[in-house]
Short mmCIF file of C-alpha atoms (C1' of nucleotides) in Angstrom, two decimals:
data_model
loop_
_atom_site.label_atom_id
_atom_site.label_comp_id
_atom_site.label_asym_id
_atom_site.label_seq_id
_atom_site.Cartn_x
_atom_site.Cartn_y
_atom_site.Cartn_z
CA MET A 1 0.00 0.00 0.00
CA LYS A 2 2.10 2.83 -1.34
CA ASN A 3 1.71 6.37 -0.17
CA ASP A 4 1.57 7.74 -3.67
CA PHE A 5 -1.78 9.36 -3.33
CA ASN A 6 -1.59 13.04 -4.08
CA TRP A 7 -4.75 14.46 -2.63
CA GLU A 8 -3.55 18.06 -2.62
CA GLU A 9 -4.07 18.16 -6.34
CA ARG A 10 -7.28 16.21 -6.49
CA PHE A 11 -8.67 18.15 -3.61
CA MET A 12 -8.40 21.39 -5.55
CA GLN A 13 -10.49 19.99 -8.36
CA THR A 14 -13.41 19.25 -6.07
CA GLY A 15 -14.18 22.89 -5.30
CA LEU A 16 -14.28 22.10 -1.60
CA LYS A 17 -12.76 24.54 0.83
CA ARG A 18 -9.36 23.58 2.06
CA THR A 19 -9.98 23.60 5.80
CA LYS A 20 -7.56 22.37 8.43
CA GLN A 21 -10.15 19.85 9.61
CA ARG A 22 -10.46 18.23 6.20
CA ILE A 23 -6.73 18.20 5.71
CA ALA A 24 -6.23 16.57 9.08
CA ILE A 25 -8.84 13.92 8.30
CA LEU A 26 -7.32 13.17 4.92
CA LYS A 27 -3.91 12.84 6.49
CA ILE A 28 -5.19 10.25 8.90
CA LEU A 29 -6.86 8.30 6.15
CA GLN A 30 -3.73 8.45 4.11
CA GLU A 31 -1.57 7.14 6.91
CA SER A 32 -3.92 4.33 7.81
CA GLN A 33 -3.34 0.89 6.40
CA GLN A 34 -6.89 -0.10 7.15
CA PRO A 35 -10.28 1.49 6.51
CA VAL A 36 -11.18 3.65 9.52
CA ALA A 37 -14.38 4.58 11.34
CA ALA A 38 -15.44 8.19 11.84
CA GLU A 39 -15.11 7.90 15.58
CA THR A 40 -11.60 6.51 15.30
CA ILE A 41 -10.59 9.56 13.29
CA TYR A 42 -12.26 11.79 15.84
CA LEU A 43 -10.40 10.17 18.72
CA LYS A 44 -7.09 10.19 16.93
CA LEU A 45 -7.40 13.89 16.20
CA LYS A 46 -8.38 14.64 19.75
CA GLY A 47 -5.42 12.62 20.94
CA GLU A 48 -3.09 14.58 18.71
CA GLY A 49 -4.31 17.80 20.23
CA ASN A 50 -6.20 18.92 17.12
CA PRO A 51 -9.72 18.13 18.21
CA VAL A 52 -12.33 18.24 15.46
CA ASN A 53 -15.96 17.98 16.34
CA LEU A 54 -17.45 14.58 15.68
CA SER A 55 -20.21 15.94 13.49
CA THR A 56 -17.63 17.82 11.49
CA VAL A 57 -15.80 14.56 10.99
CA TYR A 58 -18.98 12.94 9.74
CA ARG A 59 -19.80 15.86 7.49
CA ALA A 60 -16.30 16.07 6.08
CA LEU A 61 -16.22 12.36 5.39
CA ASP A 62 -19.54 12.49 3.64
CA THR A 63 -18.75 15.44 1.42
CA MET A 64 -15.37 14.02 0.52
CA ALA A 65 -16.95 10.70 -0.27
CA GLU A 66 -19.45 12.49 -2.49
CA LYS A 67 -16.56 14.03 -4.37
CA LYS A 68 -14.99 10.58 -4.62
CA LEU A 69 -11.88 11.59 -2.74
CA ILE A 70 -12.57 8.84 -0.26
CA LEU A 71 -14.65 5.68 -0.09
CA LYS A 72 -17.37 4.86 2.41
CA LEU A 73 -17.49 1.15 3.08
CA SER A 74 -19.95 -1.22 4.72
CA ILE A 75 -18.07 -4.19 5.96
CA VAL A 76 -19.42 -7.55 7.09
CA GLY A 77 -19.63 -7.77 10.87
CA GLU A 78 -18.89 -4.07 11.35
CA GLY A 79 -21.78 -1.92 12.51
CA ARG A 80 -20.21 1.38 11.56
CA LYS A 81 -19.20 2.72 8.18
CA LEU A 82 -15.50 2.68 7.43
CA PHE A 83 -13.61 5.12 5.25
CA GLU A 84 -10.46 5.00 3.18
CA ILE A 85 -8.61 7.09 0.61
CA ASN A 86 -9.94 6.45 -2.88
CA ARG A 87 -7.01 5.20 -4.87
CA LYS A 88 -9.38 4.56 -7.75
CA ILE A 89 -8.65 0.89 -7.86
CA HIS A 90 -11.66 -1.33 -7.96
CA LYS A 91 -11.22 -3.78 -5.15
CA HIS A 92 -12.69 -6.23 -2.74
CA TYR A 93 -12.03 -7.06 0.85
CA LEU A 94 -11.06 -10.19 2.64
CA VAL A 95 -12.04 -9.75 6.26
CA CYS A 96 -10.91 -11.81 9.21
CA LEU A 97 -13.95 -12.60 11.32
CA ARG A 98 -11.90 -12.86 14.48
CA CYS A 99 -9.39 -10.00 14.46
CA LYS A 100 -11.28 -7.86 11.92
CA ARG A 101 -8.15 -7.36 9.87
CA ILE A 102 -8.98 -6.47 6.31
CA ILE A 103 -6.89 -7.32 3.32
CA PRO A 104 -7.72 -5.74 0.00
CA ILE A 105 -8.03 -7.87 -3.09
CA GLU A 106 -7.29 -6.03 -6.25
CA HIS A 107 -8.28 -8.60 -8.80
CA CYS A 108 -11.99 -8.72 -9.45
CA PRO A 109 -13.38 -12.11 -10.39
CA LEU A 110 -16.71 -10.70 -11.58
CA GLU A 111 -16.12 -8.69 -14.72
CA GLU A 112 -17.11 -11.48 -17.06
CA TYR A 113 -20.00 -12.54 -14.97
CA GLU A 114 -21.66 -9.12 -14.90
CA LYS A 115 -22.01 -9.04 -18.66
CA LYS A 116 -23.64 -12.42 -18.68
CA LEU A 117 -26.02 -11.34 -15.95
CA GLU A 118 -26.99 -8.18 -17.78
CA LYS A 119 -28.17 -10.23 -20.70
CA GLU A 120 -30.06 -12.68 -18.56
CA THR A 121 -31.87 -10.21 -16.35
CA ARG A 122 -32.10 -7.14 -18.55
CA TYR A 123 -30.97 -5.12 -15.55
CA LEU A 124 -28.50 -2.38 -16.30
CA ILE A 125 -25.73 -3.28 -13.93
CA ALA A 126 -24.08 -0.36 -12.21
CA GLY A 127 -21.72 -2.15 -9.87
CA HIS A 128 -21.29 -4.78 -7.26
CA LYS A 129 -20.03 -5.32 -3.81
CA LEU A 130 -18.14 -8.41 -2.82
CA ASP A 131 -16.76 -9.16 0.59
CA ILE A 132 -15.10 -12.38 1.44
CA TYR A 133 -14.65 -13.42 5.02
CA GLY A 134 -12.89 -16.05 6.96
CA TYR A 135 -9.94 -16.44 9.30
CA CYS A 136 -6.47 -15.10 8.78
CA PRO A 137 -3.48 -17.42 9.31
CA GLU A 138 -2.88 -16.22 12.88
CA CYS A 139 -6.49 -16.57 13.93
CA GLN A 140 -7.07 -20.02 12.53
CA SER A 141 -5.63 -21.70 15.60
CA HIS A 142 -8.25 -20.23 17.93
CA ILE A 143 -11.42 -20.12 15.88
CA ASP A 144 -13.45 -21.06 18.95
CA SER A 145 -13.07 -17.80 20.88
CA MET B 1 -40.23 -18.44 -5.50
CA LYS B 2 -42.22 -21.48 -4.49
CA ASN B 3 -44.04 -21.75 -1.23
CA ASP B 4 -42.64 -25.16 -0.46
CA PHE B 5 -41.01 -24.20 2.76
CA ASN B 6 -42.25 -26.33 5.59
CA TRP B 7 -41.21 -24.45 8.66
CA GLU B 8 -43.54 -26.33 11.01
CA GLU B 9 -41.23 -29.27 10.85
CA ARG B 10 -37.96 -27.39 10.93
CA PHE B 11 -39.23 -25.21 13.73
CA MET B 12 -39.69 -28.19 15.99
CA GLN B 13 -36.09 -29.20 15.57
CA THR B 14 -34.83 -25.89 16.85
CA GLY B 15 -36.10 -26.36 20.39
CA LEU B 16 -37.69 -22.92 20.33
CA LYS B 17 -41.09 -22.43 21.84
CA ARG B 18 -43.90 -22.33 19.36
CA THR B 19 -45.44 -18.98 20.26
CA LYS B 20 -48.13 -17.23 18.30
CA GLN B 21 -45.82 -14.26 17.78
CA ARG B 22 -43.13 -16.35 16.12
CA ILE B 23 -45.65 -18.19 14.01
CA ALA B 24 -47.14 -14.91 12.86
CA ILE B 25 -43.74 -13.53 11.96
CA LEU B 26 -42.77 -16.64 10.05
CA LYS B 27 -46.02 -16.51 8.16
CA ILE B 28 -45.30 -12.98 7.03
CA LEU B 29 -41.81 -13.89 5.93
CA GLN B 30 -43.13 -16.86 4.09
CA GLU B 31 -45.72 -14.83 2.22
CA SER B 32 -43.30 -12.10 1.28
CA GLN B 33 -41.61 -12.20 -2.08
CA GLN B 34 -38.94 -9.79 -0.87
CA PRO B 35 -36.70 -9.64 2.18
CA VAL B 36 -38.48 -7.60 4.88
CA ALA B 37 -37.45 -5.20 7.63
CA ALA B 38 -38.35 -5.78 11.27
CA GLU B 39 -40.46 -2.66 11.34
CA THR B 40 -42.39 -3.72 8.26
CA ILE B 41 -43.30 -6.95 9.98
CA TYR B 42 -44.29 -5.06 13.09
CA LEU B 43 -46.55 -2.73 11.12
CA LYS B 44 -48.10 -5.51 9.11
CA LEU B 45 -48.98 -7.45 12.25
CA LYS B 46 -50.39 -4.39 13.90
CA GLY B 47 -52.45 -3.73 10.77
CA GLU B 48 -53.80 -7.25 10.83
CA GLY B 49 -54.97 -6.77 14.38
CA ASN B 50 -52.35 -9.10 15.89
CA PRO B 51 -49.99 -6.53 17.31
CA VAL B 52 -46.64 -7.87 18.42
CA ASN B 53 -44.29 -5.64 20.30
CA LEU B 54 -41.47 -4.29 18.18
CA SER B 55 -38.79 -5.61 20.49
CA THR B 56 -40.42 -9.00 20.39
CA VAL B 57 -40.21 -8.86 16.63
CA TYR B 58 -36.53 -8.07 16.82
CA ARG B 59 -35.89 -10.79 19.36
CA ALA B 60 -37.85 -13.38 17.45
CA LEU B 61 -36.05 -12.53 14.24
CA ASP B 62 -32.70 -12.77 15.93
CA THR B 63 -33.29 -16.08 17.63
CA MET B 64 -34.77 -17.57 14.49
CA ALA B 65 -31.84 -16.32 12.49
CA GLU B 66 -29.52 -17.92 15.03
CA LYS B 67 -31.30 -21.21 14.47
CA LYS B 68 -30.96 -20.67 10.74
CA LEU B 69 -34.68 -20.69 10.14
CA ILE B 70 -34.38 -17.28 8.58
CA LEU B 71 -31.63 -15.10 7.13
CA LYS B 72 -30.59 -11.64 8.26
CA LEU B 73 -29.37 -9.60 5.34
CA SER B 74 -27.45 -6.36 4.93
CA ILE B 75 -28.32 -4.90 1.59
CA VAL B 76 -26.55 -2.12 -0.30
CA GLY B 77 -28.29 1.21 0.17
CA GLU B 78 -30.57 -0.10 2.90
CA GLY B 79 -29.90 1.15 6.41
CA ARG B 80 -31.91 -1.53 8.13
CA LYS B 81 -31.41 -5.27 8.25
CA LEU B 82 -33.78 -7.32 6.12
CA PHE B 83 -35.01 -10.82 6.82
CA GLU B 84 -36.22 -13.72 4.73
CA ILE B 85 -37.10 -17.37 5.11
CA ASN B 86 -34.00 -19.54 4.82
CA ARG B 87 -34.65 -21.85 1.91
CA LYS B 88 -31.09 -23.10 2.30
CA ILE B 89 -30.09 -22.05 -1.14
CA HIS B 90 -26.88 -20.11 -1.33
CA LYS B 91 -27.72 -16.98 -3.24
CA HIS B 92 -26.93 -13.44 -4.15
CA TYR B 93 -29.04 -10.38 -4.73
CA LEU B 94 -29.44 -8.07 -7.63
CA VAL B 95 -30.83 -4.84 -6.25
CA CYS B 96 -32.43 -2.03 -8.21
CA LEU B 97 -30.97 1.23 -6.98
CA ARG B 98 -34.10 3.17 -7.86
CA CYS B 99 -37.09 1.07 -6.81
CA LYS B 100 -35.17 -1.15 -4.34
CA ARG B 101 -36.63 -4.27 -5.86
CA ILE B 102 -34.45 -7.26 -5.15
CA ILE B 103 -34.09 -10.25 -7.37
CA PRO B 104 -32.32 -13.32 -6.05
CA ILE B 105 -29.59 -14.95 -8.07
CA GLU B 106 -29.19 -18.59 -7.37
CA HIS B 107 -26.06 -19.33 -9.29
CA CYS B 108 -22.90 -18.36 -7.48
CA PRO B 109 -20.00 -17.31 -9.67
CA LEU B 110 -17.46 -17.54 -6.88
CA GLU B 111 -17.04 -21.14 -5.92
CA GLU B 112 -13.94 -21.65 -8.00
CA TYR B 113 -12.46 -18.37 -7.09
CA GLU B 114 -12.62 -18.96 -3.35
CA LYS B 115 -10.39 -21.98 -3.56
CA LYS B 116 -7.81 -20.09 -5.52
CA LEU B 117 -7.90 -17.28 -2.98
CA GLU B 118 -7.48 -19.64 -0.07
CA LYS B 119 -4.23 -20.83 -1.53
CA GLU B 120 -2.97 -17.38 -2.29
CA THR B 121 -3.77 -15.74 1.02
CA ARG B 122 -3.66 -18.67 3.44
CA TYR B 123 -6.88 -17.35 4.90
CA LEU B 124 -9.42 -20.00 5.79
CA ILE B 125 -12.40 -18.77 3.85
CA ALA B 126 -15.71 -19.08 5.64
CA GLY B 127 -18.01 -17.38 3.17
CA HIS B 128 -18.67 -14.37 1.08
CA LYS B 129 -21.24 -11.77 0.41
CA LEU B 130 -21.96 -10.53 -3.05
CA ASP B 131 -24.52 -7.93 -3.98
CA ILE B 132 -24.94 -6.65 -7.46
CA TYR B 133 -26.78 -3.46 -8.09
CA GLY B 134 -28.09 -1.51 -11.01
CA TYR B 135 -31.40 -0.58 -12.57
CA CYS B 136 -34.25 -2.89 -13.38
CA PRO B 137 -35.83 -2.75 -16.83
CA GLU B 138 -38.67 -0.48 -15.70
CA CYS B 139 -36.39 1.97 -13.93
CA GLN B 140 -33.84 2.33 -16.70
CA SER B 141 -35.91 4.96 -18.46
CA HIS B 142 -35.76 7.39 -15.54
CA ILE B 143 -32.35 6.91 -14.02
CA ASP B 144 -32.11 10.63 -13.36
CA SER B 145 -34.71 10.85 -10.56
"C1'" DT C 1 -51.89 -29.60 37.39
"C1'" DC C 2 -47.66 -27.86 38.47
"C1'" DA C 3 -42.88 -26.10 38.05
"C1'" DT C 4 -39.81 -23.75 35.55
"C1'" DA C 5 -37.40 -21.75 32.03
"C1'" DA C 6 -38.34 -19.33 27.92
"C1'" DT C 7 -40.71 -15.63 25.97
"C1'" DT C 8 -43.13 -11.36 25.98
"C1'" DG C 9 -44.44 -6.29 26.59
"C1'" DC C 10 -43.10 -1.98 28.04
"C1'" DA C 11 -40.15 1.70 28.77
"C1'" DA C 12 -35.78 3.22 28.89
"C1'" DA C 13 -31.19 3.14 26.80
"C1'" DC C 14 -28.15 2.34 23.14
"C1'" DG C 15 -24.58 3.48 19.27
"C1'" DA C 16 -24.08 5.55 14.98
"C1'" DA C 17 -25.24 9.16 12.39
"C1'" DT C 18 -27.79 13.54 11.33
"C1'" DT C 19 -29.76 18.11 12.07
"C1'" DG C 20 -30.75 23.20 13.29
"C1'" DC C 21 -28.69 27.11 14.33
"C1'" DA C 22 -25.47 30.61 15.61
"C1'" DT C 23 -20.56 31.50 14.78
"C1'" DT C 24 -16.39 31.27 12.18
"C1'" DT C 25 -13.74 30.58 8.09
"C1'" DG C 26 -11.80 30.29 3.34
"C1'" DC C 27 -11.51 32.69 -0.64
"C1'" DA C 28 -12.98 35.63 -4.61
"C1'" DA C 29 -13.87 40.25 -5.75
"C1'" DT C 30 -12.86 44.74 -4.79
"C1'" DA D 1 -5.26 44.60 2.63
"C1'" DT D 2 -10.35 44.75 3.25
"C1'" DT D 3 -14.65 43.22 2.47
"C1'" DG D 4 -18.74 40.14 1.46
"C1'" DC D 5 -20.69 35.92 1.52
"C1'" DA D 6 -21.37 31.15 0.85
"C1'" DA D 7 -19.36 27.26 2.84
"C1'" DA D 8 -17.82 24.98 6.81
"C1'" DT D 9 -17.68 24.38 11.78
"C1'" DG D 10 -18.96 23.50 16.81
"C1'" DC D 11 -22.34 22.46 19.91
"C1'" DA D 12 -26.39 20.50 21.60
"C1'" DA D 13 -30.30 18.23 20.63
"C1'" DT D 14 -32.47 14.71 17.75
"C1'" DT D 15 -33.08 10.93 14.73
"C1'" DC D 16 -33.08 6.07 13.43
"C1'" DG D 17 -32.62 1.28 14.01
"C1'" DT D 18 -31.84 -1.73 17.43
"C1'" DT D 19 -31.00 -3.55 22.20
"C1'" DT D 20 -31.68 -4.03 27.16
"C1'" DG D 21 -33.54 -4.69 32.08
"C1'" DC D 22 -37.21 -6.15 34.37
"C1'" DA D 23 -41.63 -7.73 35.82
"C1'" DA D 24 -45.50 -10.34 34.00
"C1'" DT D 25 -47.02 -14.09 31.02
"C1'" DT D 26 -46.87 -18.50 28.56
"C1'" DA D 27 -45.33 -22.99 26.46
"C1'" DT D 28 -43.77 -27.31 27.44
"C1'" DG D 29 -42.32 -31.55 30.04
"C1'" DA D 30 -42.66 -33.88 34.55
#
DNA sequence: TCATAATTGCAAACGAATTGCATTTGCAAT
DNA sequence: ATTGCAAATGCAATTCGTTTGCAATTATGA
């Protein structure tokens, strides 16, 4: 997961105001290896001594997701929405049901299939969401707990 | 979607008490062509003159889902959980983004792929969730609204 | 019929997210 | 630099879907 995401530039193109809150939030998303919840961002910022109001965090995340700067994810077994920088790579997630670790899968096994389905159902297919879940190597030894 | 689901029998095997509330809820699920929200069930029962407390509805749905009599679904673009009778057929959902109509897809395009992924990632794969979304034939003409 | 655990109804509480409103801010035009 | 103003923020209150504690009721097996 390279840090090659230049949001400064993309941010400009959105027409959104460049506020310190939004910058701070983007920085956190950029540094995170995993998708993050709004509250986590809120707590991290508070911890750093740059508190940003929780509703501002929610609003910032939503507007930035609207502008496609970031992605808003619903993940299996996670009540809250998670957010991550939009690197514009179509991907899927493999989620560990025990430790909740998420690994991104960049190859999509469904491209072919969608075309077939379009013909069969006459739906115009706009997208799909695939999550795969299971147990990561470390967690396999204690699946009970 | 045939009505060949004999819950009477399966219900017995669960060890759950056969209460009129649970029976009423199951009947609604059985009659519904679409996955249903807890509140919808609650309102329908109230409308029929057999009111069942909303928290009872939630509890009944949860225990019956635990016993695998029914399925609890998280659907793209739907805030609430939806429930349906468990006909024990592994399936996916094709959801219309405009009218929210859901059509079930009974062929799973991922069986092969999961095996491959298990080898590559060393995760033990327990399952997956695939939703496909787009616009149904009727809604394609007014995608704007 | 009785005993008992499971289930229910009700009201209160919950976590996540959203909203109204007064204040502050970024930024374009002067 | 100064101004004007829409956009963004902070705060508190509110929403929505769901869950919980508890006392009263009910299904089931002895």
